[in-house]
């Protein structure tokens, strides 16, 4: 079949895996990271769910003005240079160093333990979420998932973390998640009251524990003892993914300011062009958004952060 020709002139085309069937935008933490970053930076983009890997064998990857870039770190660097966006401009040198260290811990260490849980231990549940259609979809999903399981185990062994026992791997995962919980504390975001690039990374990975691993150890940990991480994930989901609704939404994460209207969601769609700047309700009326409101116009809950002090500080600046 002849491939559709894409015109990437002045348009960000995001290549990623198809949406899963459980309402989560992606089973890939890196795809979810990249799409969340584009929303955080308020950059219009077009999704292309072709499943085709980049020339480097990476997913996700983008095209912009007929230039292909793969690897989320390089994509972000490219967009910062070409479009002048920078979510880290409010961070000092020390904070940038901490941000990079956290990113590497999450992407090079926590990632593997969550991937093991997703594609090895919890493969049966993951298989149900994979989106494939057609007369042989069940067979194809079984083949795809078991091939992925083999690849994951081989790559984990090459990395080194796969040489440990399952219990040892989960011990490492728990240490990483506790580290993130301690770093976050009662702050709104990882580096403070303002969003930064590291939040896209952390959210992309923790969202897998929150919404794609039912009944597993990482889910029990994030929704139990490390509840501040669960509130953090909910905070980002509501602010940047207003159309993402999960059937198992828990009122535990609701704020006192939430109303019944804030629980009405539109379905997650395979967008043509998406921009967070203009959001429309069901009647097609434009809804203005501010950094401290969600798509309904209601204030987002702020964990234990004293936002009044933060607003006073911003006004003095």
Short mmCIF file of C-alpha atoms in Angstrom, two decimals:
data_model
loop_
_atom_site.label_atom_id
_atom_site.label_comp_id
_atom_site.label_asym_id
_atom_site.label_seq_id
_atom_site.Cartn_x
_atom_site.Cartn_y
_atom_site.Cartn_z
CA UNK A 1 0.00 0.00 0.00
CA UNK A 2 1.32 3.39 -0.96
CA UNK A 3 2.25 5.37 2.14
CA UNK A 4 0.51 8.65 2.76
CA UNK A 5 2.80 11.58 2.04
CA UNK A 6 3.12 13.93 4.97
CA UNK A 7 3.76 17.62 4.56
CA UNK A 8 5.84 18.66 7.58
CA UNK A 9 6.31 22.27 6.46
CA UNK A 10 6.06 24.37 9.63
CA UNK A 11 4.22 21.49 11.31
CA UNK A 12 5.36 19.07 14.00
CA UNK A 13 4.40 15.54 13.00
CA UNK A 14 4.71 13.13 15.91
CA UNK A 15 5.17 9.48 15.00
CA UNK A 16 4.19 7.12 17.77
CA UNK A 17 2.48 3.82 18.58
CA UNK A 18 -1.31 3.52 18.30
CA UNK A 19 -3.51 4.46 21.23
CA UNK A 20 -4.17 1.49 23.56
CA UNK A 21 -7.71 0.34 24.24
CA UNK A 22 -7.86 1.32 27.94
CA UNK A 23 -8.05 5.09 27.42
CA UNK A 24 -4.40 5.82 28.25
CA UNK A 25 -2.67 7.81 25.47
CA UNK A 26 0.28 5.40 25.17
CA UNK A 27 1.79 2.26 26.66
CA UNK A 28 5.20 3.74 25.84
CA UNK A 29 6.53 6.12 28.53
CA UNK A 30 8.65 7.90 25.93
CA UNK A 31 5.72 8.48 23.55
CA UNK A 32 3.64 9.79 26.45
CA UNK A 33 6.56 11.95 27.57
CA UNK A 34 6.95 13.50 24.12
CA UNK A 35 3.26 14.23 23.55
CA UNK A 36 2.92 15.63 27.08
CA UNK A 37 5.94 17.86 26.48
CA UNK A 38 4.37 19.25 23.30
CA UNK A 39 1.25 20.11 25.28
CA UNK A 40 3.25 21.63 28.11
CA UNK A 41 5.14 23.80 25.62
CA UNK A 42 1.84 24.57 23.83
CA UNK A 43 3.22 23.49 20.46
CA UNK A 44 0.61 22.41 17.87
CA UNK A 45 1.37 18.96 16.51
CA UNK A 46 -0.09 16.23 14.36
CA UNK A 47 -0.13 12.60 15.50
CA UNK A 48 0.75 9.90 13.02
CA UNK A 49 0.11 6.40 14.36
CA UNK A 50 1.99 4.47 11.68
CA UNK A 51 4.09 2.38 14.08
CA UNK A 52 7.08 2.95 11.81
CA UNK A 53 10.35 3.35 13.70
CA UNK A 54 12.82 6.11 12.92
CA UNK A 55 15.97 5.32 10.88
CA UNK A 56 17.71 4.85 14.26
CA UNK A 57 15.08 2.32 15.30
CA UNK A 58 13.50 4.74 17.79
CA UNK A 59 9.95 5.60 18.76
CA UNK A 60 8.72 8.31 19.06
CA UNK A 61 10.23 10.57 16.43
CA UNK A 62 9.18 13.77 14.71
CA UNK A 63 9.29 15.45 11.34
CA UNK A 64 9.50 19.22 11.07
CA UNK A 65 10.12 21.05 7.80
CA UNK A 66 11.13 17.69 6.29
CA UNK A 67 13.76 17.14 9.00
CA UNK A 68 13.52 13.90 10.97
CA UNK A 69 14.62 13.81 14.61
CA UNK A 70 14.46 10.81 16.94
CA UNK A 71 15.19 10.35 20.63
CA UNK A 72 13.13 12.47 23.02
CA UNK A 73 16.15 14.37 24.35
CA UNK A 74 17.29 15.32 20.85
CA UNK A 75 13.73 16.16 19.80
CA UNK A 76 13.38 18.59 22.70
CA UNK A 77 16.77 20.17 21.95
CA UNK A 78 15.75 20.52 18.30
CA UNK A 79 12.42 22.18 19.12
CA UNK A 80 14.07 24.55 21.61
CA UNK A 81 16.55 25.66 18.93
CA UNK A 82 14.06 25.92 16.06
CA UNK A 83 11.01 27.31 17.87
CA UNK A 84 12.55 29.09 20.85
CA UNK A 85 10.59 27.18 23.50
CA UNK A 86 12.20 26.44 26.85
CA UNK A 87 10.35 24.99 29.82
CA UNK A 88 13.53 25.25 31.93
CA UNK A 89 14.30 28.93 31.57
CA UNK A 90 13.26 29.58 35.19
CA UNK A 91 15.75 27.00 36.50
CA UNK A 92 19.24 27.88 37.73
CA UNK A 93 22.39 25.86 36.91
CA UNK A 94 22.06 23.67 40.02
CA UNK A 95 18.38 22.99 39.36
CA UNK A 96 19.13 22.09 35.74
CA UNK A 97 21.78 19.63 36.93
CA UNK A 98 19.34 18.04 39.38
CA UNK A 99 16.71 17.91 36.64
CA UNK A 100 19.05 16.05 34.31
CA UNK A 101 20.09 13.62 37.05
CA UNK A 102 16.44 12.83 37.79
CA UNK A 103 15.74 12.37 34.07
CA UNK A 104 18.56 9.87 33.70
CA UNK A 105 17.51 7.94 36.81
CA UNK A 106 13.99 7.64 35.44
CA UNK A 107 14.87 6.85 31.82
CA UNK A 108 17.90 4.62 32.37
CA UNK A 109 16.88 2.80 35.56
CA UNK A 110 13.23 3.07 36.62
CA UNK A 111 12.16 2.58 33.01
CA UNK A 112 13.53 -0.97 32.89
CA UNK A 113 11.83 -2.14 36.07
CA UNK A 114 8.46 -0.74 34.96
CA UNK A 115 8.97 -2.26 31.50
CA UNK A 116 9.66 -5.64 33.11
CA UNK A 117 6.41 -5.38 35.05
CA UNK A 118 4.51 -4.28 31.93
CA UNK A 119 5.87 -6.68 29.30
CA UNK A 120 7.03 -9.70 31.33
CA UNK A 121 5.24 -10.15 34.65
CA UNK A 122 1.97 -8.44 33.63
CA UNK A 123 2.01 -9.41 29.95
CA UNK A 124 -1.50 -10.89 29.95
CA UNK A 125 -3.06 -7.59 31.08
CA UNK A 126 -0.86 -5.55 28.73
CA UNK A 127 -1.95 -7.72 25.81
CA UNK A 128 -5.57 -6.70 26.44
CA UNK A 129 -4.62 -3.03 26.07
CA UNK A 130 -2.75 -3.34 22.76
CA UNK A 131 -4.77 -1.89 19.90
CA UNK A 132 -4.92 -4.16 16.84
CA UNK A 133 -7.94 -4.77 14.63
CA UNK A 134 -8.85 -7.32 11.99
CA UNK A 135 -9.85 -10.97 11.69
CA UNK A 136 -6.59 -12.22 13.24
CA UNK A 137 -6.12 -9.42 15.77
CA UNK A 138 -6.05 -11.70 18.83
CA UNK A 139 -3.40 -13.92 17.32
CA UNK A 140 -1.37 -10.95 16.12
CA UNK A 141 -1.55 -9.33 19.57
CA UNK A 142 -0.37 -12.57 21.19
CA UNK A 143 2.57 -12.81 18.76
CA UNK A 144 3.46 -9.11 19.10
CA UNK A 145 3.37 -9.15 22.90
CA UNK A 146 5.44 -12.32 23.24
CA UNK A 147 7.99 -11.00 20.75
CA UNK A 148 8.16 -7.80 22.80
CA UNK A 149 8.60 -9.86 25.99
CA UNK A 150 11.59 -11.63 24.46
CA UNK A 151 13.13 -8.35 23.28
CA UNK A 152 12.63 -6.73 26.69
CA UNK A 153 14.26 -9.64 28.54
CA UNK A 154 17.21 -9.67 26.13
CA UNK A 155 17.76 -5.91 26.35
CA UNK A 156 17.43 -5.93 30.13
CA UNK A 157 20.08 -8.64 30.33
CA UNK A 158 22.37 -6.56 28.10
CA UNK A 159 21.71 -3.49 30.24
CA UNK A 160 22.63 -5.49 33.34
CA UNK A 161 19.52 -4.94 35.39
CA UNK A 162 17.96 -8.08 33.90
CA UNK A 163 20.64 -10.23 35.53
CA UNK A 164 19.06 -9.71 38.94
CA UNK A 165 16.18 -11.69 40.40
CA UNK A 166 12.64 -10.37 40.10
CA UNK A 167 12.62 -9.43 43.79
CA UNK A 168 15.88 -7.53 43.42
CA UNK A 169 14.53 -5.64 40.40
CA UNK A 170 11.44 -4.61 42.34
CA UNK A 171 13.66 -3.47 45.20
CA UNK A 172 15.47 -1.16 42.76
CA UNK A 173 12.14 0.07 41.37
CA UNK A 174 10.87 0.87 44.85
CA UNK A 175 14.04 2.82 45.68
CA UNK A 176 13.62 4.93 42.54
CA UNK A 177 9.95 5.63 43.24
CA UNK A 178 10.68 6.57 46.85
CA UNK A 179 13.41 8.91 45.62
CA UNK A 180 10.92 10.64 43.32
CA UNK A 181 8.38 10.90 46.13
CA UNK A 182 11.01 12.50 48.40
CA UNK A 183 12.11 14.93 45.69
CA UNK A 184 8.53 15.95 45.00
CA UNK A 185 7.50 16.26 48.63
CA UNK A 186 4.56 18.66 48.84
CA UNK A 187 5.62 20.70 45.79
CA UNK A 188 3.34 21.09 42.79
CA UNK A 189 5.96 19.86 40.32
CA UNK A 190 9.34 18.15 40.62
CA UNK A 191 11.38 21.37 40.51
CA UNK A 192 8.88 23.64 42.28
CA UNK A 193 5.69 25.55 41.49
CA UNK A 194 6.39 25.78 37.73
CA UNK A 195 6.36 23.03 35.16
CA UNK A 196 9.67 21.98 33.58
CA UNK A 197 10.86 19.38 31.07
CA UNK A 198 11.62 16.80 33.75
CA UNK A 199 7.90 16.69 34.59
CA UNK A 200 7.10 15.34 31.14
CA UNK A 201 9.66 12.59 31.70
CA UNK A 202 8.52 11.65 35.20
CA UNK A 203 4.84 11.77 34.26
CA UNK A 204 5.35 9.62 31.16
CA UNK A 205 6.82 6.86 33.31
CA UNK A 206 4.73 7.13 36.47
CA UNK A 207 1.55 7.18 34.38
CA UNK A 208 2.34 3.60 33.37
CA UNK A 209 2.29 2.58 37.04
CA UNK A 210 -0.86 4.60 37.68
CA UNK A 211 -3.01 3.46 34.76
CA UNK A 212 -1.53 0.47 32.90
CA UNK A 213 -0.43 -1.95 35.63
CA UNK A 214 -3.56 -2.92 37.59
CA UNK A 215 -2.92 -4.89 40.76
CA UNK A 216 0.86 -4.80 40.44
CA UNK A 217 3.45 -3.71 42.98
CA UNK A 218 4.19 -0.34 41.34
CA UNK A 219 0.47 0.51 41.21
CA UNK A 220 -0.05 -0.44 44.85
CA UNK A 221 2.96 1.63 45.84
CA UNK A 222 2.03 4.80 43.94
CA UNK A 223 -1.63 4.67 45.00
CA UNK A 224 -0.80 3.71 48.57
CA UNK A 225 2.28 4.79 50.45
CA UNK A 226 3.54 7.23 47.79
CA UNK A 227 0.25 9.03 47.35
CA UNK A 228 1.94 12.35 46.55
CA UNK A 229 3.13 10.79 43.27
CA UNK A 230 -0.44 9.76 42.45
CA UNK A 231 -1.68 13.30 43.11
CA UNK A 232 1.17 14.63 40.96
CA UNK A 233 0.13 12.38 38.05
CA UNK A 234 -3.51 13.44 38.42
CA UNK A 235 -2.51 17.09 38.50
CA UNK A 236 -0.66 16.83 35.20
CA UNK A 237 -3.32 14.66 33.58
CA UNK A 238 -6.08 17.15 34.38
CA UNK A 239 -4.10 20.16 33.27
CA UNK A 240 -2.63 18.88 30.00
CA UNK A 241 -4.92 15.95 29.11
CA UNK A 242 -8.47 17.21 29.81
CA UNK A 243 -10.00 14.68 27.38
CA UNK A 244 -8.21 11.69 28.97
CA UNK A 245 -10.70 9.89 31.17
CA UNK A 246 -10.03 6.59 32.94
CA UNK A 247 -12.85 4.29 34.01
CA UNK A 248 -11.18 3.69 37.37
CA UNK A 249 -10.88 7.36 38.33
CA UNK A 250 -10.70 7.57 42.11
CA UNK A 251 -12.31 10.37 44.08
CA UNK A 252 -9.34 10.10 46.44
CA UNK A 253 -7.52 12.51 44.11
CA UNK A 254 -10.41 14.97 43.79
CA UNK A 255 -10.02 18.45 45.26
CA UNK A 256 -12.69 20.10 47.37
CA UNK A 257 -13.04 22.65 44.57
CA UNK A 258 -13.98 20.04 41.98
CA UNK A 259 -17.58 20.07 40.80
CA UNK A 260 -19.74 17.61 38.91
CA UNK A 261 -19.01 19.53 35.72
CA UNK A 262 -15.30 18.83 36.11
CA UNK A 263 -16.06 15.10 35.87
CA UNK A 264 -17.49 15.37 32.34
CA UNK A 265 -14.87 14.38 29.80
CA UNK A 266 -14.75 14.13 26.04
CA UNK A 267 -13.17 10.91 24.72
CA UNK A 268 -9.47 10.67 23.94
CA UNK A 269 -9.11 11.11 20.21
CA UNK A 270 -6.53 10.52 17.54
CA UNK A 271 -6.03 14.21 16.88
CA UNK A 272 -5.33 15.76 13.54
CA UNK A 273 -3.78 18.97 14.77
CA UNK A 274 -3.77 19.65 18.48
CA UNK A 275 -3.04 22.86 20.33
CA UNK A 276 -3.68 23.45 24.02
CA UNK A 277 -4.13 27.20 23.47
CA UNK A 278 -7.61 26.85 21.99
CA UNK A 279 -9.86 24.31 23.69
CA UNK A 280 -13.51 23.97 22.73
CA UNK A 281 -16.50 22.64 24.59
CA UNK A 282 -19.18 20.37 23.10
CA UNK A 283 -21.05 23.34 21.59
CA UNK A 284 -17.90 24.60 19.90
CA UNK A 285 -17.44 27.55 22.23
CA UNK A 286 -13.89 28.53 23.05
CA UNK A 287 -12.77 27.97 26.64
CA UNK A 288 -9.89 30.10 27.84
CA UNK A 289 -7.28 28.38 29.95
CA UNK A 290 -4.86 29.80 32.45
CA UNK A 291 -1.92 28.08 34.13
CA UNK A 292 -4.03 27.47 37.26
CA UNK A 293 -7.31 26.31 35.69
CA UNK A 294 -8.38 23.18 33.90
CA UNK A 295 -10.54 22.90 30.76
CA UNK A 296 -13.72 23.55 32.75
CA UNK A 297 -12.41 26.81 34.17
CA UNK A 298 -12.19 25.35 37.68
CA UNK A 299 -9.05 25.74 39.74
CA UNK A 300 -6.69 22.78 39.75
CA UNK A 301 -5.96 21.28 43.13
CA UNK A 302 -2.47 22.12 44.33
CA UNK A 303 -1.58 19.34 46.79
CA UNK A 304 -0.24 21.02 49.90
CA UNK A 305 1.44 23.91 48.10
CA UNK A 306 0.51 27.36 49.35
CA UNK A 307 -0.31 28.91 45.99
CA UNK A 308 -1.33 32.24 47.53
CA UNK A 309 2.25 32.82 48.60
CA UNK A 310 3.44 31.83 45.12
CA UNK A 311 1.05 34.29 43.40
CA UNK A 312 2.18 37.09 45.74
CA UNK A 313 5.76 36.28 44.86
CA UNK A 314 4.97 36.35 41.14
CA UNK A 315 3.28 39.73 41.49
CA UNK A 316 6.30 41.17 43.32
CA UNK A 317 8.49 39.94 40.46
#
